[in-house]
XYZ file of C-alpha atoms in Angstrom:
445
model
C 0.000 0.000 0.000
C 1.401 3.483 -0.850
C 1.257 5.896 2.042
C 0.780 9.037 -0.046
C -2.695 9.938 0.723
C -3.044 13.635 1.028
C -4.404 12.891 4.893
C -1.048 11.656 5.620
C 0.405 14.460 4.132
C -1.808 17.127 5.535
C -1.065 16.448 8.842
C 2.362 15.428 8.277
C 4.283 17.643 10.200
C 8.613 17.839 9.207
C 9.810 19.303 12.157
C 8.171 16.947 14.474
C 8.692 13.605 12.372
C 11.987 13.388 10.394
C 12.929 10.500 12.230
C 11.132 7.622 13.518
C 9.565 8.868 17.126
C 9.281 7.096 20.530
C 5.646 7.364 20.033
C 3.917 4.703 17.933
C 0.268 6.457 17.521
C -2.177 4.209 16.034
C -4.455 6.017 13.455
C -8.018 6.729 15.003
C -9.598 8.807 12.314
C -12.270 7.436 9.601
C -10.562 10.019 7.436
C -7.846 7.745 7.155
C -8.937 4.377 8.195
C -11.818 4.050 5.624
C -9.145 4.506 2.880
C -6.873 2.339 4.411
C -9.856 -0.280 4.376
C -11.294 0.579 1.358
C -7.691 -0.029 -0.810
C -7.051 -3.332 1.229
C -10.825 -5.032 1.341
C -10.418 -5.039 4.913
C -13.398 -4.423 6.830
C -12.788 -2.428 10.663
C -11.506 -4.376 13.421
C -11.348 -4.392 16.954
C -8.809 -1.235 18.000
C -4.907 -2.699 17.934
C -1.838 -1.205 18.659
C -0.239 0.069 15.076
C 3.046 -1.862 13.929
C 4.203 1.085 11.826
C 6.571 3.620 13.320
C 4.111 6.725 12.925
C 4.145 10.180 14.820
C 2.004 12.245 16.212
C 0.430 13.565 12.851
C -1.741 10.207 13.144
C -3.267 11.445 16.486
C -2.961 14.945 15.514
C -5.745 14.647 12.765
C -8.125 13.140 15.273
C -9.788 16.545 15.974
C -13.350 15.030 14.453
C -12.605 11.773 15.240
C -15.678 9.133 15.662
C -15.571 6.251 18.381
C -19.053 4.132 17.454
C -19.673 1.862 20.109
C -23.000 0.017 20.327
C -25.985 0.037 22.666
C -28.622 -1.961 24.703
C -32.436 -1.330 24.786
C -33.714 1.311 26.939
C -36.349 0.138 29.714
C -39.323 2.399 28.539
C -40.744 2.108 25.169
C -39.852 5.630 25.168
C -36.722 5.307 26.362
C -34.751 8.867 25.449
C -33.456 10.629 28.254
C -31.762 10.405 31.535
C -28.455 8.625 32.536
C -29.325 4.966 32.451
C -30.370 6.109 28.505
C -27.110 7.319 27.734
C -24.687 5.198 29.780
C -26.405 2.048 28.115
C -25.212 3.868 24.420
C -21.595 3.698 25.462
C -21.346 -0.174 25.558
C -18.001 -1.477 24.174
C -14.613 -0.702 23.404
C -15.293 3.396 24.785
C -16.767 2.264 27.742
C -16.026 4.732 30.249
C -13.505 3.175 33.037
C -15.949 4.479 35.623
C -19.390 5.465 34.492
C -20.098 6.841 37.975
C -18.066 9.246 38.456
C -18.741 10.468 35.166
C -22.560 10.430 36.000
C -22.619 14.268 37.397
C -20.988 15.354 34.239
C -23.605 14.359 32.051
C -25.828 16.792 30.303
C -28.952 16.714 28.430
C -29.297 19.935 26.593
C -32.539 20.830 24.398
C -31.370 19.924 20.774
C -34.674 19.213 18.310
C -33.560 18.112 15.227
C -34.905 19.450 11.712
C -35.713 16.625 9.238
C -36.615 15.639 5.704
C -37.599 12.153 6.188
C -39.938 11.718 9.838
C -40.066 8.468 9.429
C -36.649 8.591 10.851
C -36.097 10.122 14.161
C -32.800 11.440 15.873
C -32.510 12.399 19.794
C -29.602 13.068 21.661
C -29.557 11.010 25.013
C -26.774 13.195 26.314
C -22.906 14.905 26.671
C -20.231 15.199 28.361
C -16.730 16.459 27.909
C -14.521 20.017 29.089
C -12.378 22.255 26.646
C -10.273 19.597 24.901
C -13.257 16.518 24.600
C -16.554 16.112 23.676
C -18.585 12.687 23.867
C -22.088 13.157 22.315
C -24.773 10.140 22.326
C -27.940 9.774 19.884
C -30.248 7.560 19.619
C -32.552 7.004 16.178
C -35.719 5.223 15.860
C -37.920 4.190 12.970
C -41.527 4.009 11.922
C -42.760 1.071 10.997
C -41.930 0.223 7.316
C -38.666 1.869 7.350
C -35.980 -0.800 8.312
C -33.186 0.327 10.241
C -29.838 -2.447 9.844
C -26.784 -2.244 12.273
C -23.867 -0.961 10.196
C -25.731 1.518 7.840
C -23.151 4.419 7.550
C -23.788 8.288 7.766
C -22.241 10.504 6.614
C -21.815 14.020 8.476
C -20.929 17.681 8.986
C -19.572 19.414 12.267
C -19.534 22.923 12.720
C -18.287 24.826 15.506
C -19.727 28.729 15.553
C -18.680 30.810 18.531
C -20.557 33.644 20.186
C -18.541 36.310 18.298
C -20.053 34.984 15.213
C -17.235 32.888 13.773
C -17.925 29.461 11.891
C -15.322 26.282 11.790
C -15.702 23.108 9.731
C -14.210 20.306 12.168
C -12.481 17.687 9.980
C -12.003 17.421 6.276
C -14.424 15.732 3.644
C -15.522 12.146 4.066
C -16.615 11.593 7.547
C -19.327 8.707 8.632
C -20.621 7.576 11.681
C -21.990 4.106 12.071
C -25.107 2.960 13.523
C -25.217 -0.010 15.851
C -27.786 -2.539 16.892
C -28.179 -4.196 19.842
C -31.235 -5.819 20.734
C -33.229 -3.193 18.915
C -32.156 0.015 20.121
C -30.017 2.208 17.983
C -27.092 4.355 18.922
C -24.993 6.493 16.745
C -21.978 7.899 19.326
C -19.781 10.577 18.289
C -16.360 11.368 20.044
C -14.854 15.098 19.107
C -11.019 16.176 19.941
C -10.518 20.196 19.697
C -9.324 22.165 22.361
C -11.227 25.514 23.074
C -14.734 23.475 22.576
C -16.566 24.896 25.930
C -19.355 27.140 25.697
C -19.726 27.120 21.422
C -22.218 25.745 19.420
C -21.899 22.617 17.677
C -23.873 22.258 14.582
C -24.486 18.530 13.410
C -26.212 17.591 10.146
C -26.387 13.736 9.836
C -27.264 13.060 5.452
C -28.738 9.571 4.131
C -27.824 5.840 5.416
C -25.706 4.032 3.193
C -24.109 -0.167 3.651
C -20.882 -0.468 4.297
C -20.293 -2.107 0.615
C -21.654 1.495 -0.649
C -19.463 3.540 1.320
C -16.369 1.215 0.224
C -16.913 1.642 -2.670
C -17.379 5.884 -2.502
C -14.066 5.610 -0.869
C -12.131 3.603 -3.330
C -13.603 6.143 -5.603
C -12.476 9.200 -3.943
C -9.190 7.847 -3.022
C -8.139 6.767 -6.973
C -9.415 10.444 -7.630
C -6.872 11.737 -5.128
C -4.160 9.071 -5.796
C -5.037 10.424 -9.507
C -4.394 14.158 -8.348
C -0.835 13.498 -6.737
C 0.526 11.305 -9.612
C -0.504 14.482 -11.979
C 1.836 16.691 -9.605
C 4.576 13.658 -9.774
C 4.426 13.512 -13.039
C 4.601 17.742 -13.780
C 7.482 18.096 -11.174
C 9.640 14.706 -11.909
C 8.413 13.358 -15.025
C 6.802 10.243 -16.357
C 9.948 8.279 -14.937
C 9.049 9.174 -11.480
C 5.806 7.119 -11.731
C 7.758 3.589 -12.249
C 7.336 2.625 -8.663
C 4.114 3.926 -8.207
C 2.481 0.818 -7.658
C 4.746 -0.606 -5.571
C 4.021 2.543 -2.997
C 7.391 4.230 -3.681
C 7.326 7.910 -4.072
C 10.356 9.761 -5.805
C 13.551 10.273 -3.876
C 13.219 13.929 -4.576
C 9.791 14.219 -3.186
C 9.276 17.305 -0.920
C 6.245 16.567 1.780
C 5.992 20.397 2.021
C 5.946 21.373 -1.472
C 3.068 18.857 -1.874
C 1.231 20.570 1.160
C 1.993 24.262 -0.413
C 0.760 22.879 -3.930
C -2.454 21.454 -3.086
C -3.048 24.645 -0.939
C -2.279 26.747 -4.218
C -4.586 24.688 -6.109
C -7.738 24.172 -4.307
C -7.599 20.403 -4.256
C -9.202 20.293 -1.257
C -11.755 21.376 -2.732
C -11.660 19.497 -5.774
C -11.760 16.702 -3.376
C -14.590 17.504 -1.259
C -16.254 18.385 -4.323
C -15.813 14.943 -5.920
C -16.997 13.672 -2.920
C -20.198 15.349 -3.007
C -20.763 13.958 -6.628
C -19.924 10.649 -5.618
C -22.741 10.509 -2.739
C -24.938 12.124 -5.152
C -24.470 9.704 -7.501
C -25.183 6.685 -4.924
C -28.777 5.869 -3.517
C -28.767 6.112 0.189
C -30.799 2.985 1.519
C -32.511 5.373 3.665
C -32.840 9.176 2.110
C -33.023 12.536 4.248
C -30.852 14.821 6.888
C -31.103 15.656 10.016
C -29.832 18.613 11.377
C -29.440 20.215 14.913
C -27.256 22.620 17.128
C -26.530 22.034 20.770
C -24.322 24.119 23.011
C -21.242 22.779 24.445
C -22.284 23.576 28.179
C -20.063 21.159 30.538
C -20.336 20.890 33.518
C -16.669 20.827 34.991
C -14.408 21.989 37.781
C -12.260 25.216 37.034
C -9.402 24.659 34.987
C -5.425 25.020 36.143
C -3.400 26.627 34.172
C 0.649 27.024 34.776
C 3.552 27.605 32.928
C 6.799 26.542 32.969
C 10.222 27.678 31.220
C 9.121 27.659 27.470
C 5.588 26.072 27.844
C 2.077 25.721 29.812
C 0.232 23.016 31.090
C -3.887 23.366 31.587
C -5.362 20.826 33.158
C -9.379 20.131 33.109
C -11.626 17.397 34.734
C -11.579 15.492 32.001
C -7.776 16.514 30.181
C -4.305 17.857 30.796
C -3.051 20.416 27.635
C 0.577 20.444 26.941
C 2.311 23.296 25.334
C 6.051 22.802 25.206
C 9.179 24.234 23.106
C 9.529 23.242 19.803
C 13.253 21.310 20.271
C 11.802 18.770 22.671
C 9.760 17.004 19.900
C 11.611 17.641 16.891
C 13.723 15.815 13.871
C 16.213 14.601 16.671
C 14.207 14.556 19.768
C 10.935 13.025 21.504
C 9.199 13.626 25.140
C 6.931 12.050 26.970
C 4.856 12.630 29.977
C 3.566 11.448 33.411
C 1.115 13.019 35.263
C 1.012 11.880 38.998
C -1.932 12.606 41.086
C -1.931 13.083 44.929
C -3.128 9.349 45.611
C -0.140 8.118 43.697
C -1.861 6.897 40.682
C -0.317 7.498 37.307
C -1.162 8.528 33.994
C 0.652 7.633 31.336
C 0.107 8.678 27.878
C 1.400 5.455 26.567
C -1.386 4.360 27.772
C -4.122 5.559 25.178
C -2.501 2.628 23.353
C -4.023 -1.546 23.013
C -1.280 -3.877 23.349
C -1.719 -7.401 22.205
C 0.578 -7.970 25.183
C 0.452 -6.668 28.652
C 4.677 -7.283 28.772
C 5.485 -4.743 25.920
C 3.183 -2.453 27.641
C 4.788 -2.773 30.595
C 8.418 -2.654 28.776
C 7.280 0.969 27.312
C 6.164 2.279 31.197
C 9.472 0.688 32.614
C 11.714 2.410 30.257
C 10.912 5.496 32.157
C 13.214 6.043 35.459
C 10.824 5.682 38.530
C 8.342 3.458 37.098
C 10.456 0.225 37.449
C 7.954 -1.211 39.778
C 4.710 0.728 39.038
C 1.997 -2.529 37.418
C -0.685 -1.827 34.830
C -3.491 -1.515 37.773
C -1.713 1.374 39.327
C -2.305 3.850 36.233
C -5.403 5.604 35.033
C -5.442 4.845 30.799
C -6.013 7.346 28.623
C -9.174 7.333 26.784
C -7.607 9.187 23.948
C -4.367 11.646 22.938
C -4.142 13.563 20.385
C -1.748 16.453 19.074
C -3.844 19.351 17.992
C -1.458 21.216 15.573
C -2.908 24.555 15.285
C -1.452 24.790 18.785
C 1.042 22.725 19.047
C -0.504 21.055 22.131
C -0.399 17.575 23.185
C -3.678 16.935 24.812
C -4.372 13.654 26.826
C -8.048 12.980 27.504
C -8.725 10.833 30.476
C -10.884 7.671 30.770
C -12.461 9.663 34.426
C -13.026 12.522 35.515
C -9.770 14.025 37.818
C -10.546 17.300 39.759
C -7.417 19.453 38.560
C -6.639 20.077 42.152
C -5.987 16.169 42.323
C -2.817 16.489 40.095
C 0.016 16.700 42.107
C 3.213 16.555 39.417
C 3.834 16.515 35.864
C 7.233 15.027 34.566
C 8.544 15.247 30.897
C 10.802 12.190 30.189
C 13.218 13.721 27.085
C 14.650 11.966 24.818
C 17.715 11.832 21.850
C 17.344 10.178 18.379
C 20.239 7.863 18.477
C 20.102 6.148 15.387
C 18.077 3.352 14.093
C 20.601 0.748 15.097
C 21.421 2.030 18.329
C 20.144 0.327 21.371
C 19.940 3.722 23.207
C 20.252 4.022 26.930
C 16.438 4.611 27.666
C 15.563 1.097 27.138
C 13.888 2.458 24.007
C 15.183 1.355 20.641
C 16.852 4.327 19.246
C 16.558 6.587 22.251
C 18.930 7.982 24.794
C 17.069 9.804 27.835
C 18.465 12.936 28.613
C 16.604 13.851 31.356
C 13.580 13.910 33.225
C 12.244 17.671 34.188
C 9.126 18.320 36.285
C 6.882 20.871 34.400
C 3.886 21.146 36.945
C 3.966 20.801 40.706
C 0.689 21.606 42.513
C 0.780 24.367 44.930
């Protein structure tokens, strides 16, 4: 497969990833996934830990990313509303770690939906989140007649519009939630990673159901349109030649990851993309026809935030996330960092963490490569529910799996490391790596 698919590239950042990175960030976003699928005939699997050595562009282009989990039927007919409603929606792999304590930070807001087709029906059961997360839950019902299926696909629009007026797309073309089944409810769950979320509007606008072969088939499609696009700029810059190894996945030696990025700027071909894409669903019966549309403010409910600095960066932290802003060198061509955040009861957590092993010992080998956690076990750190790198901001942003009061953080510790070389062993106990040293960045008062 030929990793040149302007996602990739997009969020590719040079400074960050000329060299392979400590950090092995598996790719969470449908805006790459669904192409990935789509070119190999693979259908989605349970989450794994990636194999390939990728950076923190694959977490970094999570900031619409869409977690669907599936659901369990409501006790009333009715059954919309309320927190045994929503908690029974988040059944599965993004089940929260401790539902309870996330009970008081649920919300209901009033969010009526506009339709073309009634005969399909959207509610939102609830949502929670701060600043950096959102976690929104709907549920859809059906008239009689019109035949719901677990695994019909959706494709969407997010909008954020603040209170001074201002409008922002969230993601790029080619998003789609999934519905799921289970034992006749229906749940369509949407997970959103932005920082500077709380107290604007999100605008959703859910458009036509569509099987999984259908949506496969729009991506392979759209992807051998943009595959199409890039071998036109190959072929302008570097010639016919350069196209030789094009099937085998090899770009041309001379290829410039920026220049691409500045050219398809200059162009439009986003656009031209999103465009295509439009014509593609247009040209593709839905199994079910219609939109739905609604807005809902982004009201959590959440205890004040932190914020500190510390030489050449700041740290925010939230109930539900910690915000990282540090200096450019520490995660750069030749260098990599990562962090711990202790809390006052001594538990740890560990932004390797966000991460499914298919073994507990490798897990364990990552944590114990740090000084000081030689002896910590799995059980003794809170897991991350996600972490992403928004790059507007340069800001690592960890999202937890519970809600922590901010006052309940008691250190933060960067662990900083030097590229050594692909064959070196390093001295961090990390392929590659030699830790240069370990600097706490937050201390509670």
């Amino acid at each position: 497969m030929k990793w040149n698919c302007y996602d990739l590239f997009d969020h590719y950042n040079t400074e960050k990833n000329g060299v392979p990175a400590l950090k092995e960030q598996p790719i969470r976003t449908d805006a790459v996934l669904e192409r990935v699928q789509a070119q190999t005939a693979a259908h989605s699997q349970p989450h794994k830990r990636s194999r390939i050595r990728m950076t923190k562009w694959a977490a970094g282009i999570a900031a619409a990313a869409v977690l669907v989990t599936g659901g369990t039927t409501l006790a009333a007919a009715a059954g919309v509303g309320g927190l045994n409603a929503f908690f029974h929606s988040l059944t599965g792999e993004e089940t929260p770690e401790n539902p309870g304590k996330l009970a008081a930070l649920v919300a209901t807001p009033d969010a009526s939906f506009d339709s073309t087709n009634q005969d399909v029906q959207f509610t939102l059961l609830g949502m929670y989140g701060d600043d950096s997360q959102a976690m929104l839950s709907f549920q859809v019902t059906a008239k009689d007649g019109t035949a719901l299926q677990d695994g019909f696909k959706l494709p969407y629009q997010l909008t954020l519009q603040g209170t001074d007026g201002s409008s922002e797309a969230l993601g790029c073309y080619g998003k789609t939630a999934d519905i799921r089944e289970k034992d006749g409810a229906y749940y369509i769950n949407l997970r959103i990673n932005r920082t500077d979320l709380q107290g604007k509007t999100l605008d959703v606008t859910f458009r036509n159901f569509y099987t999984e072969a259908q949506i496969s088939q729009i991506w392979s499609q759209l992807t051998a349109y943009d595959d199409q696009l890039q071998q036109d700029y190959v072929r302008q810059n570097f010639g016919e030649d350069a196209l030789k190894g094009w099937g085998n996945g090899e770009l041309p030696a001379e290829f410039d990851v920026d220049a691409w990025k500045a050219y398809r700027r200059e162009n439009h071909l986003d656009q031209k993309c999103s465009d295509r894409e439009k014509e593609l669903y247009a040209e593709t019966d839905g199994v079910i026809s219609g939109s739905w549309h609604t807005s809902v403010t982004l009201d959590f409910a959440s205890a004040a935030p932190i914020t500190a600095e510390f030489d050449g960066g700041t740290v925010t932290l939230q109930t539900l996330s910690a915000s990282i802003a540090a200096p450019a060198e520490w995660d750069d061509q030749n260098h990599a960092v990562n962090y711990v955040i202790t809390l006052k009861d001594g538990r740890k957590i560990f932004d390797e963490l966000m991460a499914q092993y298919t073994a507990g010992d490798e897990m364990l080998q990552r944590i114990h490569a740090l000084p000081g956690c030689e002896t910590d076990t799995i059980e003794q750190y809170v897991p991350l529910a996600e972490n992403y790198w928004e790059k507007d901001s340069a800001t690592d942003v960890f999202c937890y799996s519970e809600p922590i009061d901010p006052a309940e953080v008691e250190t933060i510790t960067a662990y900083r490391f030097a590229f050594a070389g692909e064959d070196s062993d390093g001295t961090s106990g990390l392929s590659g790596y030699d830790l240069t040293d370990r600097t706490v960045i937050y201390s509670a008062q």
